[in-house]
Short mmCIF file of C-alpha atoms (C1' of nucleotides) in Angstrom, two decimals:
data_model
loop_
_atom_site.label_atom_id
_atom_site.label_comp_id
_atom_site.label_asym_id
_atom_site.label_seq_id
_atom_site.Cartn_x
_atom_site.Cartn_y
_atom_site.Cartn_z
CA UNK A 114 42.27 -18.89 -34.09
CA UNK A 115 42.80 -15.81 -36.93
CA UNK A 116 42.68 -12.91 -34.43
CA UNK A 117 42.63 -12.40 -30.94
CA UNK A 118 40.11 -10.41 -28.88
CA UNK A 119 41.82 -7.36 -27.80
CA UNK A 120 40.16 -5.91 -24.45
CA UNK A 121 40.64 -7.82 -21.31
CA UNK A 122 37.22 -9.21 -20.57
CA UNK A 123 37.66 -9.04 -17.32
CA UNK A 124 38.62 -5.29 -16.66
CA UNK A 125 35.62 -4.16 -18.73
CA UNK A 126 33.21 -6.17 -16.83
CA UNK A 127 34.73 -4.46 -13.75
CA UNK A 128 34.38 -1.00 -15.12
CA UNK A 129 31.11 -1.14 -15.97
CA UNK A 130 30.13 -2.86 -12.72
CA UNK A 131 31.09 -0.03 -10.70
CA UNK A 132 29.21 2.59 -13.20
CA UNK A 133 26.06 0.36 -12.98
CA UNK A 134 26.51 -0.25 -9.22
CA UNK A 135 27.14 3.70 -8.75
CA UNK A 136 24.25 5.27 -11.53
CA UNK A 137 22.17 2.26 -11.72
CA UNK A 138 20.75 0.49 -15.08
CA UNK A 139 18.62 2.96 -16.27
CA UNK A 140 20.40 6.05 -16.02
CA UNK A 141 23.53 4.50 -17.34
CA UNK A 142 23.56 5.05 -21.12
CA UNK A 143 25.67 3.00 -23.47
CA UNK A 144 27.77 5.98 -24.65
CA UNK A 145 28.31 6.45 -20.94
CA UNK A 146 29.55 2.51 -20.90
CA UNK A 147 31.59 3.36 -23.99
CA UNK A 148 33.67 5.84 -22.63
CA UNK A 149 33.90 4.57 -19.38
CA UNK A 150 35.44 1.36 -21.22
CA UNK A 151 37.30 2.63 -24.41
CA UNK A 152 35.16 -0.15 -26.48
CA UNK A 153 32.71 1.34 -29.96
CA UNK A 154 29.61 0.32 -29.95
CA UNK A 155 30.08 -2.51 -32.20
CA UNK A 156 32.55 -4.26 -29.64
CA UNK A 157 30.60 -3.91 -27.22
CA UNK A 158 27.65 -5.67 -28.80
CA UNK A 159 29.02 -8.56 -30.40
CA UNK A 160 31.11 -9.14 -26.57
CA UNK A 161 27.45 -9.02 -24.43
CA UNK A 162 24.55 -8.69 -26.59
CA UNK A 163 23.02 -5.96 -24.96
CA UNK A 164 22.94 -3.45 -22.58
CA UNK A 165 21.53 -5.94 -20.21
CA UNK A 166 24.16 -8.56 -21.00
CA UNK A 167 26.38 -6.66 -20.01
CA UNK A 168 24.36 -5.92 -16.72
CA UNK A 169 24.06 -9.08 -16.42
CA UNK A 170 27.52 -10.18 -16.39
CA UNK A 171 28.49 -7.29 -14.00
CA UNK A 172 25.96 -8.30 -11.86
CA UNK A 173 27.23 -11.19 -11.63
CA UNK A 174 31.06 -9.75 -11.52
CA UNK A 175 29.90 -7.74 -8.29
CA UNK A 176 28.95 -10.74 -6.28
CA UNK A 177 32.20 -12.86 -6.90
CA UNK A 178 34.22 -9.73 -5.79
CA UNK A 179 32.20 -9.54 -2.68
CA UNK A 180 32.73 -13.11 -1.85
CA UNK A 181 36.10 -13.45 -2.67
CA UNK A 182 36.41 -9.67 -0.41
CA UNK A 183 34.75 -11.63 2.98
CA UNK A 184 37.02 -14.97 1.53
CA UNK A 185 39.81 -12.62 2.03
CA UNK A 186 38.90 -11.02 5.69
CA UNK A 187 37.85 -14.22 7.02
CA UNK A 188 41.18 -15.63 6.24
CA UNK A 189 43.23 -12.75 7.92
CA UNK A 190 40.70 -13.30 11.30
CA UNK A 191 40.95 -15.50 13.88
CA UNK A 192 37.28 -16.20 14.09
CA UNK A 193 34.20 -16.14 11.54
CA UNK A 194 32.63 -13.42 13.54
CA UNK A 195 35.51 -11.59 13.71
CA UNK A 196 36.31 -12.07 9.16
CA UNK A 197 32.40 -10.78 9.06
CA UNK A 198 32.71 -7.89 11.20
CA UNK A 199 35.94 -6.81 9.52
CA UNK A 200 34.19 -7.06 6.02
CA UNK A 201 30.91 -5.21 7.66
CA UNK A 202 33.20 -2.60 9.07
CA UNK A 203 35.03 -2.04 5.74
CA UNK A 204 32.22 -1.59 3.83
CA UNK A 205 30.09 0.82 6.08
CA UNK A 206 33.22 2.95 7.54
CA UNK A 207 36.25 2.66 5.51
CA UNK A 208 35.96 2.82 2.14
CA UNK A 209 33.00 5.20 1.61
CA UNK A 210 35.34 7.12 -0.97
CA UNK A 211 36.45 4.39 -3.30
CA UNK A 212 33.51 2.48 -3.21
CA UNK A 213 30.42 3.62 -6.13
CA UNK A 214 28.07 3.47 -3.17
CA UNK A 215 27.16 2.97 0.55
CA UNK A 216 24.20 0.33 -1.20
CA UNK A 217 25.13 -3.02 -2.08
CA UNK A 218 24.51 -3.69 -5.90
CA UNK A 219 22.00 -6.36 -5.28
CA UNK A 220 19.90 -4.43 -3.12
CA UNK A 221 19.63 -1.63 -5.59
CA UNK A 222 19.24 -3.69 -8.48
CA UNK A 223 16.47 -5.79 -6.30
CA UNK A 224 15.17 -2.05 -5.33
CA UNK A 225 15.57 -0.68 -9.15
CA UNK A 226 13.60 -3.40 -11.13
CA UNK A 227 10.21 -2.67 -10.95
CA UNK A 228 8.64 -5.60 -13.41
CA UNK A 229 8.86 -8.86 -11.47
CA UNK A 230 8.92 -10.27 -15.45
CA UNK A 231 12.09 -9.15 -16.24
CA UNK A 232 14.91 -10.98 -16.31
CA UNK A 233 17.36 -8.70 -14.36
CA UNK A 234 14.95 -8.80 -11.37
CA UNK A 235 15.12 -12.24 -11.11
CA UNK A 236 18.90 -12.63 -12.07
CA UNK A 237 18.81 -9.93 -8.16
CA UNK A 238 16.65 -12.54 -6.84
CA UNK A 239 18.97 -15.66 -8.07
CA UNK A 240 22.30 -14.06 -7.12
CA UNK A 241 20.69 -12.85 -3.58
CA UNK A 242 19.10 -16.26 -2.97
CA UNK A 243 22.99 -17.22 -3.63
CA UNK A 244 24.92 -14.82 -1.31
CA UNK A 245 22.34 -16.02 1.39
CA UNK A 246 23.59 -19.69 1.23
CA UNK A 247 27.23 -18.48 0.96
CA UNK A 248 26.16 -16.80 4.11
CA UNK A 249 24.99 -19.16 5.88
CA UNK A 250 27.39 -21.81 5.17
CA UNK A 251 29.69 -19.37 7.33
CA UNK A 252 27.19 -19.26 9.96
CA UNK A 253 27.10 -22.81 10.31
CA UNK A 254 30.82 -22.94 10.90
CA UNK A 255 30.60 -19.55 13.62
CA UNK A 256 28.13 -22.46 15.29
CA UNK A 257 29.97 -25.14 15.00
CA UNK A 258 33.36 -23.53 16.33
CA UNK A 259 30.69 -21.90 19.35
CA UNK A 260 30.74 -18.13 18.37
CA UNK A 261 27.63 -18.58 18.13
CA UNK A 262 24.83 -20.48 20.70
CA UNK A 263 22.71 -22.87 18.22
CA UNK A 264 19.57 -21.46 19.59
CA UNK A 265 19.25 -20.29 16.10
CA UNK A 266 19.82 -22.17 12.92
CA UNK A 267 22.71 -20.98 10.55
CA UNK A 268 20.03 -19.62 7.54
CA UNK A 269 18.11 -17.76 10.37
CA UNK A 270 21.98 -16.18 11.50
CA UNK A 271 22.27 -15.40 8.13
CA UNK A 272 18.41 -13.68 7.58
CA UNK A 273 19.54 -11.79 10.53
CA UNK A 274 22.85 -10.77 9.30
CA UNK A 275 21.55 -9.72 5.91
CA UNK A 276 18.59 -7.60 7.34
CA UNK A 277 21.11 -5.60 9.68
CA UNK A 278 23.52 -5.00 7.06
CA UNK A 279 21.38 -4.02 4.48
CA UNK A 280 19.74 -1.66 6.91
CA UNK A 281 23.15 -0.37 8.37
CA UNK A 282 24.47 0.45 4.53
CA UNK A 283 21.46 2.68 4.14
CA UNK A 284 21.74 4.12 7.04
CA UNK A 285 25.19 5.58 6.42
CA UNK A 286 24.19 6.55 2.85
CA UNK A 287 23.80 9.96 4.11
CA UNK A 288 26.77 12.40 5.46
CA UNK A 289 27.12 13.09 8.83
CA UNK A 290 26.21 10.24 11.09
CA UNK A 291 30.09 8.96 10.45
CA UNK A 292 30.50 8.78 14.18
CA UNK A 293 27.64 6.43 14.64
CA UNK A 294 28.48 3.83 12.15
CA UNK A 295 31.02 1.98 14.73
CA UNK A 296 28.76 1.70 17.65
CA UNK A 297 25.80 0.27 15.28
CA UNK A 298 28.05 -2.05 14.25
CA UNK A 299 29.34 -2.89 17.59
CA UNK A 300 25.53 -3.24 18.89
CA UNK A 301 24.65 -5.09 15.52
CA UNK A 302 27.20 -7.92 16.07
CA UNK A 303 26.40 -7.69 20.10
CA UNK A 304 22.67 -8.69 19.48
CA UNK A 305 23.61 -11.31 17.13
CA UNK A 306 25.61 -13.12 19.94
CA UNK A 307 22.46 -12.88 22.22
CA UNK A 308 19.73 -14.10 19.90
CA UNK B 19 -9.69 34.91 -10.81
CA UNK B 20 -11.16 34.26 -14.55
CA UNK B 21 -10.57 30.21 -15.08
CA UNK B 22 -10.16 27.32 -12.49
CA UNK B 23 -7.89 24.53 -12.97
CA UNK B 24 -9.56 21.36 -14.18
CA UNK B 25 -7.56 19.02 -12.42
CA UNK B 26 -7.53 18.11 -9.04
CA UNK B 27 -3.95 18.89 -8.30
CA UNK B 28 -4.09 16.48 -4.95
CA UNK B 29 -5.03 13.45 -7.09
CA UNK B 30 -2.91 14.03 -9.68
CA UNK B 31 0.49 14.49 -7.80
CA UNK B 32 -0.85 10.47 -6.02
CA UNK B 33 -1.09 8.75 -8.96
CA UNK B 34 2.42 10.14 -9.99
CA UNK B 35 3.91 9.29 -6.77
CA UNK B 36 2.25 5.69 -7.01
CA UNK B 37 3.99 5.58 -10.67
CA UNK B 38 7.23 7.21 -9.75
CA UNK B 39 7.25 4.87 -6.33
CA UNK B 40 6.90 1.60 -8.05
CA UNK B 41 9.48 2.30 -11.17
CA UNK B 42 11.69 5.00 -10.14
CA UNK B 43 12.56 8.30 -11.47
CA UNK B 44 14.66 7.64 -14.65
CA UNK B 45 12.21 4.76 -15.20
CA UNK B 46 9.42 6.61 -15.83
CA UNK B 47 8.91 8.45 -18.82
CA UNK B 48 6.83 11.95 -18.96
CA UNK B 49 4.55 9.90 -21.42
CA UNK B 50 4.35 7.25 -18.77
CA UNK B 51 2.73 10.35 -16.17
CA UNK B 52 0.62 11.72 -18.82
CA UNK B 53 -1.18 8.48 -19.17
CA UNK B 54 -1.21 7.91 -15.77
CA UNK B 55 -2.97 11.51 -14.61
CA UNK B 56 -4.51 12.17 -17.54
CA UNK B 57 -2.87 15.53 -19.03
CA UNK B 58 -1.15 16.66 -21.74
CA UNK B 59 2.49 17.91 -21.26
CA UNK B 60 1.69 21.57 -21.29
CA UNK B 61 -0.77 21.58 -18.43
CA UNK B 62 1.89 19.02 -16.60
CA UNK B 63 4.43 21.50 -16.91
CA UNK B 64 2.67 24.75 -16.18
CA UNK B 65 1.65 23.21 -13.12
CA UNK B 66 4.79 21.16 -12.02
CA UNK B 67 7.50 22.99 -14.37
CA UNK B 68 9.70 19.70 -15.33
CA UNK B 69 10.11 16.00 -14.48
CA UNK B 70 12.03 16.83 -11.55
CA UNK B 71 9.37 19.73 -10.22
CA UNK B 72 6.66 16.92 -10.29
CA UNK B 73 8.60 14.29 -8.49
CA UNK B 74 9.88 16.58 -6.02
CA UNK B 75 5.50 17.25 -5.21
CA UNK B 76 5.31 13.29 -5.29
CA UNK B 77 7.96 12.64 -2.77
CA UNK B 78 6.89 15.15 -0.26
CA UNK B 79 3.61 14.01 -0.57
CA UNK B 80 4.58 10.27 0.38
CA UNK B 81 5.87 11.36 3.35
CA UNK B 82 2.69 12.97 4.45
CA UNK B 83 0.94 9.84 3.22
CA UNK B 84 3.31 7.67 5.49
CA UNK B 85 3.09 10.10 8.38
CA UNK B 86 -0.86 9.72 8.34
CA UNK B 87 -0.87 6.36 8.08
CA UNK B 88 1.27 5.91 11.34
CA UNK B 89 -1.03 8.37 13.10
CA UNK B 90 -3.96 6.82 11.91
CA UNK B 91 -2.64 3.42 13.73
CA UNK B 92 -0.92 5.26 16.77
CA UNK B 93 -4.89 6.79 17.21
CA UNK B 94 -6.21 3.28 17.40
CA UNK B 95 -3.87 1.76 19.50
CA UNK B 96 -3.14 1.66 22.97
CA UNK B 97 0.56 2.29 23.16
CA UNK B 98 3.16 4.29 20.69
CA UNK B 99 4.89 1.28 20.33
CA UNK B 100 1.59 -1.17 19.64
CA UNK B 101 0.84 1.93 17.25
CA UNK B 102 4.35 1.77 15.17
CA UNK B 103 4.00 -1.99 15.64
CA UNK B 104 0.81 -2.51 13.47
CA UNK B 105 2.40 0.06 10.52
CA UNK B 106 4.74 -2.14 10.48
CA UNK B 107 2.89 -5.25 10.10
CA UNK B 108 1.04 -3.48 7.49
CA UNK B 109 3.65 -2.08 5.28
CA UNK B 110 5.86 -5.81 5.88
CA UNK B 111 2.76 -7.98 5.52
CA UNK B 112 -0.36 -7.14 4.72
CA UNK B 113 -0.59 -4.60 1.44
CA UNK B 114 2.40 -6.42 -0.38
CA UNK B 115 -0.37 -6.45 -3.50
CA UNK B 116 -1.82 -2.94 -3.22
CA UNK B 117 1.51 -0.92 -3.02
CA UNK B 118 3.77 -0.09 -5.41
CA UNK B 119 7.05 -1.49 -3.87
CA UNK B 120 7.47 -2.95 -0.52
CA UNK B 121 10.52 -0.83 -0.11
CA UNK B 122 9.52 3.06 0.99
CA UNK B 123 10.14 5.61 -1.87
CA UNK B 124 12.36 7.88 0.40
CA UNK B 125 15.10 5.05 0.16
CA UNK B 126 13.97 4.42 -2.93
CA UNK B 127 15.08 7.90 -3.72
CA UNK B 128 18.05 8.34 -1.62
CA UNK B 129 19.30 4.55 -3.41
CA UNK B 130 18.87 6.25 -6.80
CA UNK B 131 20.50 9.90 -7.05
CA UNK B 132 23.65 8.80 -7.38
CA UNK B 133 25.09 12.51 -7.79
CA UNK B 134 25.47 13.88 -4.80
CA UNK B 135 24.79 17.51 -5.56
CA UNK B 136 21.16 16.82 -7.47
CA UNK B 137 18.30 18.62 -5.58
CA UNK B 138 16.73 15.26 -5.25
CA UNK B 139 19.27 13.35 -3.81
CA UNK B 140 19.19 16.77 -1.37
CA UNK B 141 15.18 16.32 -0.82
CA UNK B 142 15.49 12.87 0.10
CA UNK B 143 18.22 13.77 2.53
CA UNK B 144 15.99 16.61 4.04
CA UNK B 145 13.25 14.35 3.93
CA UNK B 146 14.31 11.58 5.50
CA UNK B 147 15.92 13.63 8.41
CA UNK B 148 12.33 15.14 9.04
CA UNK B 149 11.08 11.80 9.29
CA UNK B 150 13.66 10.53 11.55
CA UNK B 151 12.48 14.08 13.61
CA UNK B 152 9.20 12.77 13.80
CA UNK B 153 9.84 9.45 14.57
CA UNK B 154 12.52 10.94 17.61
CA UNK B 155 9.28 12.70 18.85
CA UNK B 156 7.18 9.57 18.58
CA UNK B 157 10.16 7.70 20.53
CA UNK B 158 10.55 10.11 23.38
CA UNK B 159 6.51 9.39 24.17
CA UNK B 160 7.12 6.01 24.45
CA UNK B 161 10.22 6.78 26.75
CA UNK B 162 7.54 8.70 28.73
CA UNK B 163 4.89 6.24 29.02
CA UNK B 164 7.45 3.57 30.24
CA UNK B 165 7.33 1.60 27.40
CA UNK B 166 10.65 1.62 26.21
CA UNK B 167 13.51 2.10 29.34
CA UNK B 168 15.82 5.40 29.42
CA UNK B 169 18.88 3.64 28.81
CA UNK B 170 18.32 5.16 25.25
CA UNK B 171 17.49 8.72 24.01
CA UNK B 172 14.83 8.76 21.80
CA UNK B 173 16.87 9.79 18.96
CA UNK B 174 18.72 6.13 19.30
CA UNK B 175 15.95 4.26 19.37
CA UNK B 176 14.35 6.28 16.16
CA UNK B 177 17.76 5.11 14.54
CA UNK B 178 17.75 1.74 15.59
CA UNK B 179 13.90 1.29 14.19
CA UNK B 180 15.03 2.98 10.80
CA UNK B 181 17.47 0.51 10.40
CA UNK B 182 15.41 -2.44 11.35
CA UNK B 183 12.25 -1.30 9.47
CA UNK B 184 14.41 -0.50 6.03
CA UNK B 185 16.38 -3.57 6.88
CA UNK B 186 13.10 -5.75 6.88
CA UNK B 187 11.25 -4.00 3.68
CA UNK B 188 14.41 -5.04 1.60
CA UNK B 189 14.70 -8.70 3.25
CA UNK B 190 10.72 -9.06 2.52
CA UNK B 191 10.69 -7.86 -0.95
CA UNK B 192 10.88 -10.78 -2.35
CA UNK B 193 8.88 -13.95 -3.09
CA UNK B 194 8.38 -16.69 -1.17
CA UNK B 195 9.55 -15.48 2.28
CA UNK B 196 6.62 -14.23 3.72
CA UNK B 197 5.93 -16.85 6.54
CA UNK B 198 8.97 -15.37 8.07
CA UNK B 199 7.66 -11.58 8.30
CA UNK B 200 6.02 -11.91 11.47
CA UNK B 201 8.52 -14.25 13.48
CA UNK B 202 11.34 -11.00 12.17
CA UNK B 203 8.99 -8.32 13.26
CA UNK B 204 8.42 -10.10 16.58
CA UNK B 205 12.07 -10.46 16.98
CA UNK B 206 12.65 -6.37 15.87
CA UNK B 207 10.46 -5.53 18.61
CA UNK B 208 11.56 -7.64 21.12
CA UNK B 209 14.99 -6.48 20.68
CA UNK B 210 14.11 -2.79 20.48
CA UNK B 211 12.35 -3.30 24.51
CA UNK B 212 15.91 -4.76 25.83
CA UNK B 213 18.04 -2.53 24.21
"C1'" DT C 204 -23.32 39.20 -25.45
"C1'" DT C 205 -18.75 40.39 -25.55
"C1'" DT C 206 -14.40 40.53 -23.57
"C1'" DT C 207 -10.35 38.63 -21.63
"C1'" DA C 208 -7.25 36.25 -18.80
"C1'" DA C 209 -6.46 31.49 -17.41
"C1'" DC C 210 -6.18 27.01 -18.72
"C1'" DT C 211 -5.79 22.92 -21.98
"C1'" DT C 212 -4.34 20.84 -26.08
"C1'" DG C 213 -1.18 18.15 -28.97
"C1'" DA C 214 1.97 18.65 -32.83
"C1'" DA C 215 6.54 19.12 -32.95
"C1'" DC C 216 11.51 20.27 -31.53
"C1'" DA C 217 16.21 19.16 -30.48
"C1'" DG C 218 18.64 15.88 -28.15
"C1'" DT C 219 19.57 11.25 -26.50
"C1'" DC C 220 18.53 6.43 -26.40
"C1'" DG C 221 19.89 1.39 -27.47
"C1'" DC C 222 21.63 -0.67 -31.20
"C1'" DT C 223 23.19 -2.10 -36.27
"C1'" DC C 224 26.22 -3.07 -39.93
"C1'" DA C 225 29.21 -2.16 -43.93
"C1'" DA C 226 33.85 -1.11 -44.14
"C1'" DA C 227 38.51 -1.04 -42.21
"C1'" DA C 228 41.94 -3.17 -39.41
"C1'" DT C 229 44.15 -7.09 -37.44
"C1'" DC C 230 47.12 -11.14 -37.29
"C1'" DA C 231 47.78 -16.51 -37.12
"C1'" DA C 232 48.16 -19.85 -40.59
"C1'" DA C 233 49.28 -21.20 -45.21
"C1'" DT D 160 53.57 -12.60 -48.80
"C1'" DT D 161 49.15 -13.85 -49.25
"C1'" DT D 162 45.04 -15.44 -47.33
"C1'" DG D 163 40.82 -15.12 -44.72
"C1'" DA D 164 38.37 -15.55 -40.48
"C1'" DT D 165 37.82 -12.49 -36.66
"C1'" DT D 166 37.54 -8.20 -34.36
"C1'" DT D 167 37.11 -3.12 -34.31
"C1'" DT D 168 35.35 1.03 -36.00
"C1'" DG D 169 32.00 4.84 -36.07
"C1'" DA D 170 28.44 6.89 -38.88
"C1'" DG D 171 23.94 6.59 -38.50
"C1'" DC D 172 19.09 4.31 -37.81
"C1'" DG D 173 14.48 4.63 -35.85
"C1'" DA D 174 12.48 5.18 -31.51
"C1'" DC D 175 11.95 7.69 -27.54
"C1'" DT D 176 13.24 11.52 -24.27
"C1'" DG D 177 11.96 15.96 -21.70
"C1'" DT D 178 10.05 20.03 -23.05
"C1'" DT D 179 7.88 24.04 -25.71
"C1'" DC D 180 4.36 27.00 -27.58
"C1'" DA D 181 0.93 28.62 -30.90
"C1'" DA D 182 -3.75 27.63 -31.27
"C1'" DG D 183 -8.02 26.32 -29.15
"C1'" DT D 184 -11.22 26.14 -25.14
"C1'" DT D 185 -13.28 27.75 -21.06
"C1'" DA D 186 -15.96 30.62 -17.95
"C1'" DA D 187 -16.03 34.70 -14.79
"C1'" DA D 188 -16.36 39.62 -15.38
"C1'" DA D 189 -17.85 43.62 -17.99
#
DNA sequence: TTTTAACTTGAACAGTCGCTCAAAATCAAA
DNA sequence: TTTGATTTTGAGCGACTGTTCAAGTTAAAA
């Protein structure tokens, strides 16, 4: 080795995640990305390719965060329920000032990719198809521990939980319903008990 | 009056909502519209004034479009909630091919102004509120005619569907899950009656 | 038939886009 | 200290962006 790379891959994969996840692909330009990371052009290139490498590899970025986030409030809950609701609660209620958006990333990239061709739409579609199993690996242990009645099978838990959450986090994209957020949530994980 | 516009300003602003609906607003490129409807940029803008005046005319007219559509199914069904019911099957299941994006440009919309303080992001605020009006009014009918019980106002169960129905639209946008649409919409509705 | 205001046209503007690449800078190994 | 592969720099490329406006077309009114 003659010479070291000099960012921290890492931290500039995070940066950019949270401009993409807050402007979206398109409307994020590369001298936007520049700035936002401190990198010229030229670094920036030979590091991810492209503009959509280095969606790509955000993209990718976001999803391990938000594992390794419901990882973390799982293990500081007594229950699976109880590490999900925390997360859900987190997400919709508390941190609607740090966070880039109310939307999860996938959802908007899923929502901002028109051509079914392109490659980012299906790298939404791989990751989601992903996050699903993740999901529903933790529903089969809310089962198994009997949070949960196995009326339902752990994938159809997680359809459910998915559905409601991505509806919820639109929901209170918008000011002013604050107040509603924790009954929703309350009545979310209430009907999920009674399926 | 000494010359009539050629176009057919109703058709036009349509076709740019389809276009606008199906790849967003930064997506779409002025050249993209002036394909699409057929005029050159100076009749465009002396009839729309920008980009933004254009889309604005598109938006507002897919929530008129929506509106009809559920009052065309309300009028040939036999209850509200048989009426919302079958728009829902519709938009979920049936014209996956024939429209633009499975998810419904007002979220579309709210998803992608990221700035708070664009007049876009403010129009699909405004516009979804009027549409949660009208569904509030649609809800408190039902309440009347004993199809849903009182234990809710109207205004809940308008929020509740919202959530659900967005919920869904993301879930189902996607390949390969459709023999699971009509199971979820079952189970939406049969959780909305014993709420 | 002429006039005239309204409408349409499309070349072109200034700015931004994603991206390239020759030159400068860097630093472990020799 | 010199070497030389690797990384960083930033001016700038060609394409595309939203938009303008002078010139051309249209058709009702005079």
């Amino acid at each position: 080795m003659v010479n070291k790379v000099k960012f921290e891959r890492e931290n500039v994969v995070r940066v950019a995640s949270q401009l993409f996840w807050e402007k979206g692909f398109h409307a994020t330009s590369t001298r936007d990305l520049q700035e936002a990371v401190n990198m010229r052009p030229g670094s920036i290139y030979s590091a991810f390719g492209s503009k959509e490498g280095l969606y790509s590899e955000s993209l990718k970025d976001y999803t391990v965060q938000m594992k390794s986030q419901i990882d973390g409030f799982l293990s500081s809950s007594d229950t699976t329920l109880g590490g999900l609701r925390a997360f859900v609660e987190n997400v919709v209620i508390k941190n609607k000032d740090c966070s880039p958006s109310a939307i999860c990333m996938l959802v908007k990239a899923n929502n901002e990719f028109a051509d079914k061709n392109s490659s980012l739409y299906e790298l939404s579609l791989d990751l989601a198809a992903k996050f699903e199993g993740y999901l529903t690996v933790l529903f089969e242990q809310a089962i198994a521990k009997n949070e949960l009645s196995d009326k339902l099978t752990a994938i159809e838990y997680a359809r459910f939980f998915q559905i409601q959450f991505t509806g919820l986090r639109g929901y209170f994209n918008r000011p002013g319903v604050e107040l509603l957020a924790q009954p929703m949530i309350n009545q979310m994980f209430a009907l999920m008990k009674n399926l």
